[in-house]
XYZ file of N, CA and C in Angstrom:
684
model
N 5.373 1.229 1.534
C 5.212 2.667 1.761
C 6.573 3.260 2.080
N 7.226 4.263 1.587
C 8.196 5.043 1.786
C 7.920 6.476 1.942
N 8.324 6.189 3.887
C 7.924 7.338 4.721
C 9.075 8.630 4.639
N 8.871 9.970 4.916
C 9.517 10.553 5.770
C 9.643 10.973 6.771
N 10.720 11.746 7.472
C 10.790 12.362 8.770
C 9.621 12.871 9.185
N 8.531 13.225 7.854
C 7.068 13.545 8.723
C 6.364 12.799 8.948
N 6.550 11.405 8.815
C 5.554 10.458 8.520
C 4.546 10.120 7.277
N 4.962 10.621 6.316
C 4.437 10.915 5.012
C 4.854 10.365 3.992
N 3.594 9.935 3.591
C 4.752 9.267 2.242
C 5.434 10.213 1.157
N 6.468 9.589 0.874
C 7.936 10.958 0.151
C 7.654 10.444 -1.318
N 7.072 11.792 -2.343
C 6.657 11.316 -4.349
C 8.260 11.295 -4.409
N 8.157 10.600 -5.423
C 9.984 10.546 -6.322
C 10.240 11.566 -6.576
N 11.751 11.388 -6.985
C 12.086 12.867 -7.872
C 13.062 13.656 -6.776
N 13.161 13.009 -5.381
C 13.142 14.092 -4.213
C 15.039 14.827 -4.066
N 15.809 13.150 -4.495
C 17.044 13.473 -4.300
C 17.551 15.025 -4.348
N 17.672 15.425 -5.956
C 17.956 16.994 -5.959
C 17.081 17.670 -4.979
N 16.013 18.162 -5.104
C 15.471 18.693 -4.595
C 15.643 18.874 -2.903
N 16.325 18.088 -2.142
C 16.100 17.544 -1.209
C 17.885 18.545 -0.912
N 18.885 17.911 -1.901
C 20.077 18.131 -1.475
C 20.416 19.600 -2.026
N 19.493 20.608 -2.718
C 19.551 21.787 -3.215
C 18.939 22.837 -2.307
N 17.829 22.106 -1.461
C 17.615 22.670 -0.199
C 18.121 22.775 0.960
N 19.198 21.605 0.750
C 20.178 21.728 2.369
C 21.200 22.948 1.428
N 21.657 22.722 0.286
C 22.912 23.383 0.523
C 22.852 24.887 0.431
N 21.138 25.481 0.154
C 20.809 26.847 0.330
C 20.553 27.195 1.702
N 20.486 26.376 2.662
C 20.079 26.556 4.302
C 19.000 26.708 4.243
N 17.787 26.067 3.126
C 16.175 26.166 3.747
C 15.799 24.761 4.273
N 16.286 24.180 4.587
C 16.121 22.559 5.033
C 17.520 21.963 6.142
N 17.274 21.800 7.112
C 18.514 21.236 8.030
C 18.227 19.381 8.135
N 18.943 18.650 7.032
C 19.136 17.492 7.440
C 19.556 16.849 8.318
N 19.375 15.486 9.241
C 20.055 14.977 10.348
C 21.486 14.488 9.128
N 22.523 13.541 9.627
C 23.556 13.559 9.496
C 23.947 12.294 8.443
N 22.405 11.547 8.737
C 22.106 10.366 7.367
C 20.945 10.677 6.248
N 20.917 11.957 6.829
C 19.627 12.356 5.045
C 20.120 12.001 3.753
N 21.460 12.287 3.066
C 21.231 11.840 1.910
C 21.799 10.475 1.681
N 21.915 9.934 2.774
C 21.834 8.567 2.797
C 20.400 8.058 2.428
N 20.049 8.361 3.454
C 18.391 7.984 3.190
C 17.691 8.141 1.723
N 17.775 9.120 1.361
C 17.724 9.430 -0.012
C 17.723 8.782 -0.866
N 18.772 8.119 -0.827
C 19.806 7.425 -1.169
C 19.097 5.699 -1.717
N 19.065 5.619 -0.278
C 19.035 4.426 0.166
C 17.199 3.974 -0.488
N 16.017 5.236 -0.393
C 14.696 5.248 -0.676
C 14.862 4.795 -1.787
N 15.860 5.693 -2.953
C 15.760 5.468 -4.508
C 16.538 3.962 -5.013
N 17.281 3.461 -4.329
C 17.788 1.770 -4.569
C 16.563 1.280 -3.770
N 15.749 1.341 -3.176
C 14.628 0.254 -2.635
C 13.467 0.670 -4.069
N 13.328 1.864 -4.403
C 12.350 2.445 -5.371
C 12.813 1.091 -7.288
N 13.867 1.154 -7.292
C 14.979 0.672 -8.480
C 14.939 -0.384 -8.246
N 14.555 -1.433 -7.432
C 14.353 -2.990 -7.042
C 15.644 -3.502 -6.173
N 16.594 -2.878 -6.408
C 18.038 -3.193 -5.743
C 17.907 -3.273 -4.448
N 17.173 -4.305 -3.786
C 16.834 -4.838 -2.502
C 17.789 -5.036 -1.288
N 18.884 -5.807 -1.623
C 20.158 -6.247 -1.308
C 20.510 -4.936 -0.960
N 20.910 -3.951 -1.708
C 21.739 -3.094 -1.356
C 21.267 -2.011 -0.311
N 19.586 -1.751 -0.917
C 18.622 -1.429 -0.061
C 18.681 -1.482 1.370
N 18.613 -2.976 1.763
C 18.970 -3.631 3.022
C 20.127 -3.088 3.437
N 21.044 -3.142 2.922
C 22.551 -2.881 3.347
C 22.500 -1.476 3.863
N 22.023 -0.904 3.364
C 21.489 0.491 3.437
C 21.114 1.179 4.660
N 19.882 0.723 4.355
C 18.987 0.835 5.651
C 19.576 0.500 7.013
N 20.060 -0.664 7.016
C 21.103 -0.940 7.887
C 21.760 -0.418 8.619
N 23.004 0.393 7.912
C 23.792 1.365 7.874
C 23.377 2.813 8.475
N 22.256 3.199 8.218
C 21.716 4.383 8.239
C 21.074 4.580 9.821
N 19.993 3.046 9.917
C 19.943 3.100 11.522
C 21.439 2.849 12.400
N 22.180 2.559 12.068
C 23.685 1.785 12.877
C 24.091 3.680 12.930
N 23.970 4.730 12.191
C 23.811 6.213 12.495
C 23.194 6.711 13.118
N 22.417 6.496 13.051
C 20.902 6.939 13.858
C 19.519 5.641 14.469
N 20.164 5.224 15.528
C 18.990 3.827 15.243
C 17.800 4.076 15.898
N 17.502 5.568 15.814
C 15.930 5.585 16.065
C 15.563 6.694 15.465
N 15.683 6.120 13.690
C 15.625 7.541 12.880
C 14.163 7.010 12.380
N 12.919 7.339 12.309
C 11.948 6.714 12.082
C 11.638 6.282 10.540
N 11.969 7.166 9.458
C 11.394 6.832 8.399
C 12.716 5.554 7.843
N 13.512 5.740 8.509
C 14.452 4.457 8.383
C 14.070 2.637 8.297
N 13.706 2.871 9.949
C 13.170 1.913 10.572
C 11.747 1.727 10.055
N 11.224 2.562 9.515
C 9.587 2.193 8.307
C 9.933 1.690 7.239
N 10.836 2.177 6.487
C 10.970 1.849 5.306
C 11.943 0.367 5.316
N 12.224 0.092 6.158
C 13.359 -1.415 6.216
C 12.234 -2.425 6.821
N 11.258 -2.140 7.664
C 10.444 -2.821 7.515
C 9.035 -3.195 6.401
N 8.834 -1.953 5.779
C 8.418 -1.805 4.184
C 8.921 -3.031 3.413
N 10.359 -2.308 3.372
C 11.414 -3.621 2.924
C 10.753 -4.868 2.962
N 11.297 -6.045 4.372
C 11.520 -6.764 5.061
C 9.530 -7.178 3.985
N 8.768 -6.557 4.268
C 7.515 -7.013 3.928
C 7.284 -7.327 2.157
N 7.645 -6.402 1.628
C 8.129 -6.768 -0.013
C 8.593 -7.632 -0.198
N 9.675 -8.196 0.722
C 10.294 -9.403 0.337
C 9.964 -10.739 0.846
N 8.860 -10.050 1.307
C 7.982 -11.534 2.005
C 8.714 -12.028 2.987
N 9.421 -11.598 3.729
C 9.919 -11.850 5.539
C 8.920 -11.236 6.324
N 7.185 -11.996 6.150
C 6.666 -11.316 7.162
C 6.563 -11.352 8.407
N 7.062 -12.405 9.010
C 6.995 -11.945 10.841
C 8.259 -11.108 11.041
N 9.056 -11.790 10.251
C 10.407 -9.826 11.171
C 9.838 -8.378 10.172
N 9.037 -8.389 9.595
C 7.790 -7.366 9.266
C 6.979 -6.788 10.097
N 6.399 -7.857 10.346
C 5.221 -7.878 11.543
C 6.104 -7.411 13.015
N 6.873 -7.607 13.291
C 7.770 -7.797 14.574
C 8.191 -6.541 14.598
N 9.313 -5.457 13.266
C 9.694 -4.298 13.127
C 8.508 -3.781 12.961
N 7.523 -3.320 12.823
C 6.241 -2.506 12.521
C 5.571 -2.624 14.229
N 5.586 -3.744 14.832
C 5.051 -3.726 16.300
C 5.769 -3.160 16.721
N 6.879 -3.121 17.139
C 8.033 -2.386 17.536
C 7.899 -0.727 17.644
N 7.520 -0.198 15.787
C 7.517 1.037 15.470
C 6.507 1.766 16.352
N 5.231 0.385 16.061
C 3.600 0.984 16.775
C 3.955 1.487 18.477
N 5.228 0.707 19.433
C 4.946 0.681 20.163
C 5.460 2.481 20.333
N 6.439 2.908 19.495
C 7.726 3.811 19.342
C 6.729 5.048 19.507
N 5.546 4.996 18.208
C 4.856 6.109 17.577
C 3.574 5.346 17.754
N 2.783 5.040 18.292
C 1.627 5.019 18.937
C 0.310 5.238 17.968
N 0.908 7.404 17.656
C 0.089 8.078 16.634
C 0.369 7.881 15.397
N 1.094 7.215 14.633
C 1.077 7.097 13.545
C 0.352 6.120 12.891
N -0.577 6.569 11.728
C -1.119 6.019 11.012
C -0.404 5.499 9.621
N 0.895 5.828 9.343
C 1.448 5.057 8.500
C 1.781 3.713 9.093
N 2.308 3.857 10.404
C 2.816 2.179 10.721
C 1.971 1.194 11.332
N 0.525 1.701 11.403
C -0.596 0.614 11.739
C -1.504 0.096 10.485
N -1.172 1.183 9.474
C -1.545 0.546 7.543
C -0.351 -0.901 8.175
N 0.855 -0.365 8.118
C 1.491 -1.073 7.259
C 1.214 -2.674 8.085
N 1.485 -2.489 9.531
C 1.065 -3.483 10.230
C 0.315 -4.197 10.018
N -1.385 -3.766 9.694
C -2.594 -3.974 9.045
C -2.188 -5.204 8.066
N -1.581 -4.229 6.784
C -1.776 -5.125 5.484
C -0.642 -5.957 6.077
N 0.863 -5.939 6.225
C 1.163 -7.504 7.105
C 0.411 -8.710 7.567
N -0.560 -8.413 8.551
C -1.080 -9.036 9.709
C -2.598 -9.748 8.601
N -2.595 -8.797 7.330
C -3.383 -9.704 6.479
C -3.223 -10.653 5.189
N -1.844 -10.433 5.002
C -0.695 -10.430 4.151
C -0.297 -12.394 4.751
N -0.333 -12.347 6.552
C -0.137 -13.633 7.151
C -1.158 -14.344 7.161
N -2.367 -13.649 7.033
C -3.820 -14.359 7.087
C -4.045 -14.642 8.557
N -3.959 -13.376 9.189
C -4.238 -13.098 10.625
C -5.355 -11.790 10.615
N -6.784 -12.125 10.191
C -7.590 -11.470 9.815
C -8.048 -10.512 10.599
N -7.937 -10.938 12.016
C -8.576 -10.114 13.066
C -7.621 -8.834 13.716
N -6.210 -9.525 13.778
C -5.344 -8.878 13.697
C -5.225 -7.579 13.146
N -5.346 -7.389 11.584
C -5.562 -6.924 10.568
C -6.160 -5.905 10.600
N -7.584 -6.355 10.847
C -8.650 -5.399 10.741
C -8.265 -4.078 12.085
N -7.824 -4.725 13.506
C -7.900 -3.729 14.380
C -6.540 -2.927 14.001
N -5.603 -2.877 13.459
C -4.570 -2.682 13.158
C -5.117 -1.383 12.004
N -5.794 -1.834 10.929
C -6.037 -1.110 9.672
C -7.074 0.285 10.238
N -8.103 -0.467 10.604
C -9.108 0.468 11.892
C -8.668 1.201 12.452
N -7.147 1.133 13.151
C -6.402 2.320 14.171
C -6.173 3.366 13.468
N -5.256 2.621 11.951
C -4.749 3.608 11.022
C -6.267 4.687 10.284
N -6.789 3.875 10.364
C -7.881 4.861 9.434
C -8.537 5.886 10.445
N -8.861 5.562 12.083
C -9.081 6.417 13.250
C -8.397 7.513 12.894
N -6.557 7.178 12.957
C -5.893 8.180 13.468
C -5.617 9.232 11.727
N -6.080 8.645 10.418
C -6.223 9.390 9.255
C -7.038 8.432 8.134
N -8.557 9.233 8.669
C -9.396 9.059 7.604
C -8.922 8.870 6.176
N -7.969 9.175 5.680
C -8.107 9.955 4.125
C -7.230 8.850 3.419
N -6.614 7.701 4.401
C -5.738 6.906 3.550
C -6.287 5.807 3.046
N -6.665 5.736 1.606
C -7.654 5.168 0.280
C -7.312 3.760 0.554
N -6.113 3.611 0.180
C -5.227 2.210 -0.116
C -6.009 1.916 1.426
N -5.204 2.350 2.676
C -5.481 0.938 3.794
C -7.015 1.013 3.971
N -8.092 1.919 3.601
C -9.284 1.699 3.211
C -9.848 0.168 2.857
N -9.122 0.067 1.492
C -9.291 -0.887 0.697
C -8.535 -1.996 0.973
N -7.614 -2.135 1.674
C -6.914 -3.721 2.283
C -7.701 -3.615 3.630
N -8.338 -2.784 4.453
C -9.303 -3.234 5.404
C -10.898 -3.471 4.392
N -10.925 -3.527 3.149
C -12.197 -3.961 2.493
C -11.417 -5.593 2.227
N -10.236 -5.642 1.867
C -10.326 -7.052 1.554
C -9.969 -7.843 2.484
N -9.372 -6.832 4.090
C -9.542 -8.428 5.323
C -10.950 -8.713 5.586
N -11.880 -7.530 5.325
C -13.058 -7.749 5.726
C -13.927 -9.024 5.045
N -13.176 -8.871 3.567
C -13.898 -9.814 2.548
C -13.635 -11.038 2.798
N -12.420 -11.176 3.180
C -11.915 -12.606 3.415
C -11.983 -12.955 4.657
N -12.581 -12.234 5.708
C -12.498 -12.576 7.070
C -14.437 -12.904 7.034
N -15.091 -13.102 5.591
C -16.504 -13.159 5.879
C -17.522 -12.428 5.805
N -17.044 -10.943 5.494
C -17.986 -9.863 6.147
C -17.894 -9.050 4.389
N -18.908 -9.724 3.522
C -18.767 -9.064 2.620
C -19.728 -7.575 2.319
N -20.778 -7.176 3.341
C -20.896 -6.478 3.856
C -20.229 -5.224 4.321
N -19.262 -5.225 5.155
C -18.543 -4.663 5.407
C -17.422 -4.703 4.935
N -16.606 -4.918 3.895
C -16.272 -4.729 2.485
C -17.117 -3.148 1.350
N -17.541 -4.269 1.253
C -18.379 -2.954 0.709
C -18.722 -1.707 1.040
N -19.023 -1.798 2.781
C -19.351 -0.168 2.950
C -17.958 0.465 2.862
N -16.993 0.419 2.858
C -15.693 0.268 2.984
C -15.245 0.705 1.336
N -15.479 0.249 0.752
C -15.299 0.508 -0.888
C -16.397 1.762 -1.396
N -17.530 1.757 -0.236
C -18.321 2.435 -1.167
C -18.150 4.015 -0.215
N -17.253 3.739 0.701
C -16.355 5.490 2.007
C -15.460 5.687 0.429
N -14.879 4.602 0.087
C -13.724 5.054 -1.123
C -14.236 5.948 -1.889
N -14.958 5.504 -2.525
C -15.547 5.654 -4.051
C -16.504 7.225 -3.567
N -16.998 7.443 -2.612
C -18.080 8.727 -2.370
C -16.695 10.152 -2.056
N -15.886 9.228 -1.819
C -14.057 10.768 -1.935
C -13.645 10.675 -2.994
N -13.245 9.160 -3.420
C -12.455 9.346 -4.869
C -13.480 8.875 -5.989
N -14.073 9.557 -6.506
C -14.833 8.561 -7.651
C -14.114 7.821 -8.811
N -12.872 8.489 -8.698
C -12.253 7.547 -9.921
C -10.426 6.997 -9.252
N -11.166 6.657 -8.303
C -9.990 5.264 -7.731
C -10.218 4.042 -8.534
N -8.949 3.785 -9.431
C -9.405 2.373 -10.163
C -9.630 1.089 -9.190
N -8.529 1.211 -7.839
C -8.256 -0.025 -7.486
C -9.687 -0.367 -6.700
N -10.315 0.749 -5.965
C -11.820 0.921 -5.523
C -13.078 -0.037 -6.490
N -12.884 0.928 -7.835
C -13.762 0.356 -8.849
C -13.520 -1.140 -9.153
N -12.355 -1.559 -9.189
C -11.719 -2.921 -9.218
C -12.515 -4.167 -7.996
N -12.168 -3.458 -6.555
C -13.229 -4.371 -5.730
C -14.789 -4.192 -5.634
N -15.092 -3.107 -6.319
C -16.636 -3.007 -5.927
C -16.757 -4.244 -7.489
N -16.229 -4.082 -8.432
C -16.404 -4.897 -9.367
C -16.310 -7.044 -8.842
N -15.338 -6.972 -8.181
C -15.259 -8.155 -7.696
C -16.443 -8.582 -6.420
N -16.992 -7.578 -5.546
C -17.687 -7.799 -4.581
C -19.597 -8.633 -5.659
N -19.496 -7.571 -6.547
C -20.728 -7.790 -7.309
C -20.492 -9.081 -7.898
N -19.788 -9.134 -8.444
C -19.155 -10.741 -8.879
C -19.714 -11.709 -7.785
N -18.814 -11.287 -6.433
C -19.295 -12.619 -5.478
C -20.753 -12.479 -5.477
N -21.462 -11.698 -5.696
C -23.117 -11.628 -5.239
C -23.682 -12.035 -6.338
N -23.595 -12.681 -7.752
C -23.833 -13.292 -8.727
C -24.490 -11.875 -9.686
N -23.599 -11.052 -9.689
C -24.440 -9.508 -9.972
C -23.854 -9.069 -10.820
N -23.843 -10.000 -12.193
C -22.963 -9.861 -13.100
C -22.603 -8.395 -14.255
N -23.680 -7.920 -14.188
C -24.112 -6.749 -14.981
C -23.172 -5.967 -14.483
N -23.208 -5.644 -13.201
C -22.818 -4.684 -12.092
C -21.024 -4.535 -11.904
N -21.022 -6.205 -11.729
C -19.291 -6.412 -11.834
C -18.740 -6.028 -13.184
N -19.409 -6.226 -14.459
C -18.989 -5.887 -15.738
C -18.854 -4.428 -15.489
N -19.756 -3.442 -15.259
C -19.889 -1.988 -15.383
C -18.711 -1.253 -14.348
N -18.644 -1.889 -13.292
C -17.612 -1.314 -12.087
C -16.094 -1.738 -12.570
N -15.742 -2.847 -13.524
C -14.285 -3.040 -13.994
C -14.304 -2.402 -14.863
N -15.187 -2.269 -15.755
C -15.282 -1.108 -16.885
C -14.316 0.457 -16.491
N -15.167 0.688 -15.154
C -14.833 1.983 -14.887
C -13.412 1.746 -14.158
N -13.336 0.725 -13.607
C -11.651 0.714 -13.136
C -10.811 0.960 -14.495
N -11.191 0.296 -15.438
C -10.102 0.067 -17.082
C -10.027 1.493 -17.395
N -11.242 2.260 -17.437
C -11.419 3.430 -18.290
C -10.447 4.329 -17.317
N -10.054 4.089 -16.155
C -9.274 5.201 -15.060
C -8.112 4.779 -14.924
N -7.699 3.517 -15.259
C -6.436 2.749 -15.226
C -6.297 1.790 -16.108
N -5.832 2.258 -17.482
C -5.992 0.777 -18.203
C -4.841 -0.233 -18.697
N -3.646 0.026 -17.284
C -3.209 -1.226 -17.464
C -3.384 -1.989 -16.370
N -4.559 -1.366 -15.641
C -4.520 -2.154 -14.298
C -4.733 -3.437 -14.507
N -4.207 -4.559 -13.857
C -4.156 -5.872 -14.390
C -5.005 -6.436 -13.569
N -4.949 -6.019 -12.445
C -6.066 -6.716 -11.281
C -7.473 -6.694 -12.088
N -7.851 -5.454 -12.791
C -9.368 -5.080 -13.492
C -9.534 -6.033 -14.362
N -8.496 -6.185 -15.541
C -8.435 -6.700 -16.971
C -8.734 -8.279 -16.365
N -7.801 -9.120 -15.565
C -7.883 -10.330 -14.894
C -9.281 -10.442 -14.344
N -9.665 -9.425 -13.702
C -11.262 -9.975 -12.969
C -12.487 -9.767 -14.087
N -12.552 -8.814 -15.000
C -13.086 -8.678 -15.939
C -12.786 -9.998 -16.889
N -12.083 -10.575 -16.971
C -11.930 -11.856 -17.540
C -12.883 -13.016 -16.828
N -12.815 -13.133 -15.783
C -12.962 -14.109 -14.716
C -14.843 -13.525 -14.868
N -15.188 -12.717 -14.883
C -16.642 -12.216 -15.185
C -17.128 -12.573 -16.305
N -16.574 -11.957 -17.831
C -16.751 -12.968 -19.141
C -17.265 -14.335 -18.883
N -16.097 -14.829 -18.529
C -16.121 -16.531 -18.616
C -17.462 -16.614 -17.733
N -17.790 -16.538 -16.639
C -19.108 -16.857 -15.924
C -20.055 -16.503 -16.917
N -19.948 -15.183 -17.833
C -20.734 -15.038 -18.519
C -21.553 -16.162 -19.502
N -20.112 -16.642 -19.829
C -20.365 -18.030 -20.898
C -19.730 -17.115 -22.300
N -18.500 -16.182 -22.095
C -17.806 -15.351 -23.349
C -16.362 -15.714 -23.218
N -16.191 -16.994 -23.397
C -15.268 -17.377 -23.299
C -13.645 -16.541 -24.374
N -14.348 -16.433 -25.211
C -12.990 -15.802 -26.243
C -12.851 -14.412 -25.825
N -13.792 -13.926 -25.176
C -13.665 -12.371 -24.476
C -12.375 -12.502 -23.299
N -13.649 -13.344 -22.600
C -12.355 -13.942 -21.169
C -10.993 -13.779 -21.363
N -10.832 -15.092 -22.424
C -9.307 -14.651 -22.737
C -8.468 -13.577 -23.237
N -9.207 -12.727 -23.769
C -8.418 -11.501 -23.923
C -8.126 -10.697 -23.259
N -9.323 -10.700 -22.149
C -9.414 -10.207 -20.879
C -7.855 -10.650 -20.408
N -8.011 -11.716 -20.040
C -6.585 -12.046 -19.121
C -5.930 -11.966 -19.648
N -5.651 -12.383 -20.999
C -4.297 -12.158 -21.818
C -3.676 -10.508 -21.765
N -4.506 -9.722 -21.366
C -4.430 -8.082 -21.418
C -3.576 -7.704 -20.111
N -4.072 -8.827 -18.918
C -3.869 -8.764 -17.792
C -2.255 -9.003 -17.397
């Protein structure tokens, strides 16, 4: 997740926009904004390394600039360093309390380690303190799934799906949940509708494969995954 100064996640595109508003005086940047900027669009570009270096730099300016210190732990979690993940995100929680971006992110970490319980109260805070965020919705449907509670999974996918009806990644687990319940019809029809809303989603095409084959459609299967 790549936060800003509001706690929000920041769409691309922002650089100009961002530095055309300071230099008209409708926006007052702190003194590492287009660093940050900067620094968002090399983490966005895969350039990790430099990313890091970055981020770095930017708190060593400001070391309690928040969307800094989110996004380097963002970082730190992409690159699969999850306990100094887990460790910078506890840290943040303790900083900002109210924020529901840094108890997602904590969340999917803490399930990311296969610390399920963890997870869930973590993802739970975030969704308390903002109902409306889909994604940690759906990674508190899959600690739930994997912590046992396929049940509660589901009601969880099915809060998604009654706001967004055409969330693929939604349609994607209600498709896999039916799967686990031997409810094959059901899992076919729900990846369907993930493909038809996202069709390069690979997670869909892959589980829609994995459904075939149970079917006993084996040459389907494989195209399925091969798509994937």
């Amino acid at each position: 997740v790549i936060v800003g100064d509001d706690q929000r996640p920041v769409p691309g595109g922002i650089r100009q926009l961002a530095v055309g508003l300071h230099r008209v005086g409708l926006i007052r940047a702190p003194q590492n904004a287009c660093r940050q900027i900067d620094v968002m669009l090399l983490d966005r570009s895969g350039d990790f390394t430099a990313a890091m270096t970055s981020y770095d730099e930017a708190l060593r300016l400001a070391p309690d600039h928040f969307s800094a210190s989110a996004n380097r732990a963002a970082l730190l979690a992409r690159l699969g360093w999850l306990a100094q993940a887990r460790g910078a995100f506890e840290e943040l929680a303790r900083r900002e309390p109210g924020s529901a971006v840094v108890h997602a992110n904590l969340g999917a970490v803490h399930r990311d380690m296969g610390e399920l319980q963890a997870a869930v109260t973590s993802l739970r805070r975030a969704l308390k303190l903002n109902p409306d965020l889909a994604e940690t919705r759906l990674t508190l449907a899959g600690a739930l799934l994997d912590g046992g509670d396929p049940a509660g999974a589901q009601a969880e996918v099915d809060e998604v799906l009654s706001e967004h009806p055409d969330h693929a990644e939604a349609w994607t687990m209600a498709g896999r949940l039916a799967f686990d319940r031997d409810e094959l019809a059901a899992a076919e029809s729900a990846l369907g509708r993930a493909i038809e809303r996202s069709p390069r989603l690979a997670n869909a095409h892959f589980m829609l494969g994995v459904v075939r084959m149970a079917a006993g459609d084996s040459a389907e299967a494989r195209r399925c995954i091969e798509r994937a």
